[in-house]
Structure formats: C-alpha cells, structure tokens
mmCIF file of the C-alpha atoms, coordinates in Angstrom:
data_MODEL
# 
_entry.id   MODEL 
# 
loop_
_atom_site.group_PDB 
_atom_site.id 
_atom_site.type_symbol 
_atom_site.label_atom_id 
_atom_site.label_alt_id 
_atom_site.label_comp_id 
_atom_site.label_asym_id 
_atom_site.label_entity_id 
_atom_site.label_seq_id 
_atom_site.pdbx_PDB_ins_code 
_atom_site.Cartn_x 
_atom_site.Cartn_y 
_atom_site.Cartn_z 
_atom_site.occupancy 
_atom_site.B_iso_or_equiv 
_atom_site.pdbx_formal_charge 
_atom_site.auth_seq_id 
_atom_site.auth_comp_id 
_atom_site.auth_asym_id 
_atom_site.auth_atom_id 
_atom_site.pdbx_PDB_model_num 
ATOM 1   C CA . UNK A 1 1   ? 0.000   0.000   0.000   1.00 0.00 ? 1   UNK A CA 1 
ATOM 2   C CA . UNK A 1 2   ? 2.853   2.067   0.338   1.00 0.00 ? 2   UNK A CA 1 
ATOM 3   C CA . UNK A 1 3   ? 4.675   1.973   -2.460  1.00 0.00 ? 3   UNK A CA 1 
ATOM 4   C CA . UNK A 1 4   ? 1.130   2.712   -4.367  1.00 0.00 ? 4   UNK A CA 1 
ATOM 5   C CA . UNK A 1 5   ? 1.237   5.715   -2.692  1.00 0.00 ? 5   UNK A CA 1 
ATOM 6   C CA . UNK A 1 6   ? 4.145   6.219   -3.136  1.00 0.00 ? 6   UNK A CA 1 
ATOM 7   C CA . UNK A 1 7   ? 4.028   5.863   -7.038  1.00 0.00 ? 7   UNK A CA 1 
ATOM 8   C CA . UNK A 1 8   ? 1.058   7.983   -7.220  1.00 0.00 ? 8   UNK A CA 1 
ATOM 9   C CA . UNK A 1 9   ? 2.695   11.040  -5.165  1.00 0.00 ? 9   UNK A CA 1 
ATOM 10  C CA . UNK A 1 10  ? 5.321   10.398  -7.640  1.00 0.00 ? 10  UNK A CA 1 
ATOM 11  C CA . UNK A 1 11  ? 3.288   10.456  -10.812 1.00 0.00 ? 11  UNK A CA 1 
ATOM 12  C CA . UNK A 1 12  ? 1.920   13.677  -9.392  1.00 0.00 ? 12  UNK A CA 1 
ATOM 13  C CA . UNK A 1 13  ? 5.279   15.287  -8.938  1.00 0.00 ? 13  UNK A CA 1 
ATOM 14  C CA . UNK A 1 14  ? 6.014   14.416  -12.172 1.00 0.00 ? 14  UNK A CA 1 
ATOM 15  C CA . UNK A 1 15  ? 2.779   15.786  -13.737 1.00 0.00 ? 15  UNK A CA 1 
ATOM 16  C CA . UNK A 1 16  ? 3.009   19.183  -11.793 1.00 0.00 ? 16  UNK A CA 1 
ATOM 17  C CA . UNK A 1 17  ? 7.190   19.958  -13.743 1.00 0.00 ? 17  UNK A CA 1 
ATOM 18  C CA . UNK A 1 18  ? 5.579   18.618  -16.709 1.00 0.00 ? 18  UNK A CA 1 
ATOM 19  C CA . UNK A 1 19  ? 2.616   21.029  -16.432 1.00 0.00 ? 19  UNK A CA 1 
ATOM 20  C CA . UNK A 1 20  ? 4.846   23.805  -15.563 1.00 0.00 ? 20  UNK A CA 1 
ATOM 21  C CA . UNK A 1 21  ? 5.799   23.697  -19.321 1.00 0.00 ? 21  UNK A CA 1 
ATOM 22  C CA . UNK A 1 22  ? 2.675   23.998  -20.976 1.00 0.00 ? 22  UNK A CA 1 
ATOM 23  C CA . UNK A 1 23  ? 2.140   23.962  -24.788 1.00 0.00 ? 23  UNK A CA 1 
ATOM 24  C CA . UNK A 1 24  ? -0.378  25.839  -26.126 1.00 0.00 ? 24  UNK A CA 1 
ATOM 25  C CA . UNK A 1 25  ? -3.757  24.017  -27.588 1.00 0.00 ? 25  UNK A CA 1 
ATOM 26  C CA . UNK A 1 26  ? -6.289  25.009  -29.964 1.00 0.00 ? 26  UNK A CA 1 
ATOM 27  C CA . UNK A 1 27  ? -9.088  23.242  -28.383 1.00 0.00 ? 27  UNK A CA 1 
ATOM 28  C CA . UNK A 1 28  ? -12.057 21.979  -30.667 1.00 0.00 ? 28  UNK A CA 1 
ATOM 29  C CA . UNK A 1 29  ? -14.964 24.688  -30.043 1.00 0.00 ? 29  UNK A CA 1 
ATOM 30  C CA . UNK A 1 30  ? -17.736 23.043  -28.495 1.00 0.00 ? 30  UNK A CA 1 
ATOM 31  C CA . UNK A 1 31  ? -21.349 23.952  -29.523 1.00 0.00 ? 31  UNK A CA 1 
ATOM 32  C CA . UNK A 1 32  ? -23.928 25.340  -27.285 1.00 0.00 ? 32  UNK A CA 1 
ATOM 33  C CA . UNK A 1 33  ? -27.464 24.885  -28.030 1.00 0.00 ? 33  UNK A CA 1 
ATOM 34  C CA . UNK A 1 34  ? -30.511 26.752  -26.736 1.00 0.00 ? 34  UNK A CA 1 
ATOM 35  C CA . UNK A 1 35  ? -32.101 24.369  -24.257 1.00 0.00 ? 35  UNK A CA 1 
ATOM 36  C CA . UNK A 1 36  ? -33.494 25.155  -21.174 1.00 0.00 ? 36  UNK A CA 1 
ATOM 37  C CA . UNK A 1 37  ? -35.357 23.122  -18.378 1.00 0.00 ? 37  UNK A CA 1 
ATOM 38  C CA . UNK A 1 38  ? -38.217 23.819  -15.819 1.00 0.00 ? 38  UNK A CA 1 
ATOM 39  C CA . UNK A 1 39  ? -37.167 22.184  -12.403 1.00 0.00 ? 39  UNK A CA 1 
ATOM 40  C CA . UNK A 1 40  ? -40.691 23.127  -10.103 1.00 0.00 ? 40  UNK A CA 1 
ATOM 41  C CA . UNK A 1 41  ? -40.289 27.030  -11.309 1.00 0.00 ? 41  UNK A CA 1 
ATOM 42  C CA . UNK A 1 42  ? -36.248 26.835  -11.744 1.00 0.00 ? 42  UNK A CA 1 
ATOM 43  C CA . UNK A 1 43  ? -35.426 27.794  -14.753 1.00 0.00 ? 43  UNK A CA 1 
ATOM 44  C CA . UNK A 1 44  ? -32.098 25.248  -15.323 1.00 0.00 ? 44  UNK A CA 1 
ATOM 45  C CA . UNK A 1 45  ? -30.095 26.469  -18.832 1.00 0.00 ? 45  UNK A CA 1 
ATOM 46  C CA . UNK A 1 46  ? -28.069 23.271  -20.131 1.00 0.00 ? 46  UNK A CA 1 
ATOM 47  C CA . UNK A 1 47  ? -26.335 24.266  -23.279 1.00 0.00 ? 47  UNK A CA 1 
ATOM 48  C CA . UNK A 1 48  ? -24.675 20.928  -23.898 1.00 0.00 ? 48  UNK A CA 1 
ATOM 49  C CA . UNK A 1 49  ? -27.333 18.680  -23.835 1.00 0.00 ? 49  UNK A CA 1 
ATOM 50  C CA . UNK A 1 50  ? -26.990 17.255  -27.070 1.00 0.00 ? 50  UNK A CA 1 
ATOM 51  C CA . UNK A 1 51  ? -23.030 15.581  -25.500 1.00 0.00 ? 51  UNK A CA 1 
ATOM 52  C CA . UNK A 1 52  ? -25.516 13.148  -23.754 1.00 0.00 ? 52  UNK A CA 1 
ATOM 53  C CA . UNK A 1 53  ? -26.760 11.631  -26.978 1.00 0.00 ? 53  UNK A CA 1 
ATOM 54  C CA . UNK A 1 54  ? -23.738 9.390   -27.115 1.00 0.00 ? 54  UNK A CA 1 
ATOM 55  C CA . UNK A 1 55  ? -24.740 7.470   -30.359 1.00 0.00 ? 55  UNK A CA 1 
ATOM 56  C CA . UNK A 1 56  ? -25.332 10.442  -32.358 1.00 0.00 ? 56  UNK A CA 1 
ATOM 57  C CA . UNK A 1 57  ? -22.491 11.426  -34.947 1.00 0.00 ? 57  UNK A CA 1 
ATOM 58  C CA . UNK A 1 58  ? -22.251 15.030  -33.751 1.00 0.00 ? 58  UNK A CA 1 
ATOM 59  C CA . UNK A 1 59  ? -21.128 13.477  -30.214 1.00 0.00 ? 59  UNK A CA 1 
ATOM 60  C CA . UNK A 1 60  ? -18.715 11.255  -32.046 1.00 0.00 ? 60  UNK A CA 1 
ATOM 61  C CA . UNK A 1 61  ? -17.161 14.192  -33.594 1.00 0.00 ? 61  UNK A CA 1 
ATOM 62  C CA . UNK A 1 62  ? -16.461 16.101  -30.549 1.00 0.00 ? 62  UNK A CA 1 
ATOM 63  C CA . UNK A 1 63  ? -15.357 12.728  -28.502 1.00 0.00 ? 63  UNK A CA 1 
ATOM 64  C CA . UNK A 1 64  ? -12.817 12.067  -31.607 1.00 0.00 ? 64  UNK A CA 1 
ATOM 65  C CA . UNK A 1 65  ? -11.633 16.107  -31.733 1.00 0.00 ? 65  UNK A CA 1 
ATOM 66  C CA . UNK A 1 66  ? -11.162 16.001  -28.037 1.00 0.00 ? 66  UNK A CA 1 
ATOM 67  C CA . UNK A 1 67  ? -9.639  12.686  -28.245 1.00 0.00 ? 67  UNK A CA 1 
ATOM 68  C CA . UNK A 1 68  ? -6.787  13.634  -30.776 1.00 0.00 ? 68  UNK A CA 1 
ATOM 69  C CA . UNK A 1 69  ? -5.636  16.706  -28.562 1.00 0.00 ? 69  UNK A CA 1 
ATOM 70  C CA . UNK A 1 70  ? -5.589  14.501  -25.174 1.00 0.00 ? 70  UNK A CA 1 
ATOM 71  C CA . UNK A 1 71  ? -3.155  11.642  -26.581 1.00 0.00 ? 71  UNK A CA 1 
ATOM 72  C CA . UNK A 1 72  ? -1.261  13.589  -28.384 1.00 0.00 ? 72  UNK A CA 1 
ATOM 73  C CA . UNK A 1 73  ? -0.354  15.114  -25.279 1.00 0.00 ? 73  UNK A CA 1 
ATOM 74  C CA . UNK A 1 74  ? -0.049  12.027  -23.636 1.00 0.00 ? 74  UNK A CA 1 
ATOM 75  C CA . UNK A 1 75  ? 1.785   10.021  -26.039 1.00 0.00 ? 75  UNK A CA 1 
ATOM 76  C CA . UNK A 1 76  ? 4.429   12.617  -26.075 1.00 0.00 ? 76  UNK A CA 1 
ATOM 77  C CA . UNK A 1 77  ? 5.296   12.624  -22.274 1.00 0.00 ? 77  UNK A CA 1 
ATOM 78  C CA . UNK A 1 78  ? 8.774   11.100  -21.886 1.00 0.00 ? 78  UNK A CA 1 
ATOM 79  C CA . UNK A 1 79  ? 8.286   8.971   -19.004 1.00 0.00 ? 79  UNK A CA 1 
ATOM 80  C CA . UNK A 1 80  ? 4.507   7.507   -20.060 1.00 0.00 ? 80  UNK A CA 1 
ATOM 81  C CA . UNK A 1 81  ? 5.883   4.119   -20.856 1.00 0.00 ? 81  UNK A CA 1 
ATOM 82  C CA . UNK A 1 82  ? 8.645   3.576   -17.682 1.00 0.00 ? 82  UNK A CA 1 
ATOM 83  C CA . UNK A 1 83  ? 5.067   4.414   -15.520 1.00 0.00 ? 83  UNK A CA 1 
ATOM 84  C CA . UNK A 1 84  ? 3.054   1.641   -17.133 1.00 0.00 ? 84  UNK A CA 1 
ATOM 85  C CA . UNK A 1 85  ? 5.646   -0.674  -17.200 1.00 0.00 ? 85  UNK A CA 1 
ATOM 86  C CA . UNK A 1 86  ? 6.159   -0.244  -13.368 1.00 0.00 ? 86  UNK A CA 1 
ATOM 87  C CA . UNK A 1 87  ? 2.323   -0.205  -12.851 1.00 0.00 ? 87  UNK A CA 1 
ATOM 88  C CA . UNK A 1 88  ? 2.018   -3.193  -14.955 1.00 0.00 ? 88  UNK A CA 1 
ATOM 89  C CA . UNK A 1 89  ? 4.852   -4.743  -12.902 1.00 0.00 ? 89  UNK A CA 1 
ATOM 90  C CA . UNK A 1 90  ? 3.223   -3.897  -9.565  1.00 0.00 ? 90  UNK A CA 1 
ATOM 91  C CA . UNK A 1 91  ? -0.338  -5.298  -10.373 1.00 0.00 ? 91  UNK A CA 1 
ATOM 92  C CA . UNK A 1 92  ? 0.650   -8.062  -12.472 1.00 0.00 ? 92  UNK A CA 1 
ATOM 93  C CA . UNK A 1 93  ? 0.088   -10.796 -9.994  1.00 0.00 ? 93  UNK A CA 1 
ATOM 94  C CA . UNK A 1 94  ? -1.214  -14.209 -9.293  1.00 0.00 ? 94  UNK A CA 1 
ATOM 95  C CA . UNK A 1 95  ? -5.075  -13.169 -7.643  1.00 0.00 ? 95  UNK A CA 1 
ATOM 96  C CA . UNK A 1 96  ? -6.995  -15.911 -5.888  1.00 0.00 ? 96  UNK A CA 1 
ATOM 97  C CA . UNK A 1 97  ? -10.305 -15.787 -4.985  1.00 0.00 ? 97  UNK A CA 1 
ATOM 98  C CA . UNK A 1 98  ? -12.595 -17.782 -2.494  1.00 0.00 ? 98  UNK A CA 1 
ATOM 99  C CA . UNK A 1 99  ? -14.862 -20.667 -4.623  1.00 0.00 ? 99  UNK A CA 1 
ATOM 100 C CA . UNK A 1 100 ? -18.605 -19.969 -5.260  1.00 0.00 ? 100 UNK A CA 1 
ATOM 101 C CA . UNK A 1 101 ? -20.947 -22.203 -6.298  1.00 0.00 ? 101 UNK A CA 1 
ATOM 102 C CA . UNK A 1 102 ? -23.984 -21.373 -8.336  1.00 0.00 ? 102 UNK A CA 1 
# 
C-alpha cells in the first residue's frame, strides 16, 4: 500500500514539472445549443445537452476532436511508458479468490 502511494505522489510530482511547461492548444470549439429546463419554477439552462446523446455522430465528432488533442499530449510525455511498465509490474500478480458455487 505504500509503495502505491508512493508511485502515485510520484506520478503527481512528475505531472506538476511537466505542467509547468505547458504547450499551447487550440481546443475543438464546443457547440452550445438553446435548451433550457423547468425544475418546479427553476429555470435550469443546459447548453450541452446534445453531448448526452452518445450514439449520435455530432457526439462522435467532438469525442474524436477532443480525443486527438488529449493523446497527443499524452503520447508525447517522456516517461509515459517507464510508468506503465512499473504499474504493470506492480499489479501483475497471481489473484486468488474464495470458490462460489452457483
């Protein structure tokens, strides 16, 4: 338990210097639609309704646009792969559980 903490205070650390050097990102614009709900008299104004519709193409767009700009940040941090392999080193073992019958 630990060292998990210990990685994660580390991963942190890591993020905060890397953050400290920020590039600059054109982030896809994000549409805003006029919708507004009635909660009992509270008028409620939710201008990105139409993200919820997560089978629509529009959503698919905007998941794909914001997806491109995230890992190509990640992908690019020096250290990504030492992490996972560490991670992957750390929970990478033999798991027993009780029996169950059904």
């Amino acid at each position: 338990m630990k060292k998990l903490l210990f990685i994660s205070v580390s991963l942190m650390f890591f993020m905060m210097i890397s953050c400290q050097q920020q590039p600059k990102f054109t982030y896809p614009v994000t549409a805003k639609v006029d919708q507004t709900d009635d909660y009992f008299g509270t008028k409620v104004a939710d201008p990105y309704r139409w993200l919820e519709d997560d089978n629509s193409a529009e959503t698919a767009e905007w998941v794909k646009a914001q997806n491109s700009i995230t890992f190509g940040y990640l992908e690019q941090i020096p250290y990504r792969q030492k992490i996972q392999d560490r991670l992957t080193k750390i929970w990478d073992y033999p798991k027993v559980t009780s029996p169950y019958k059904e």
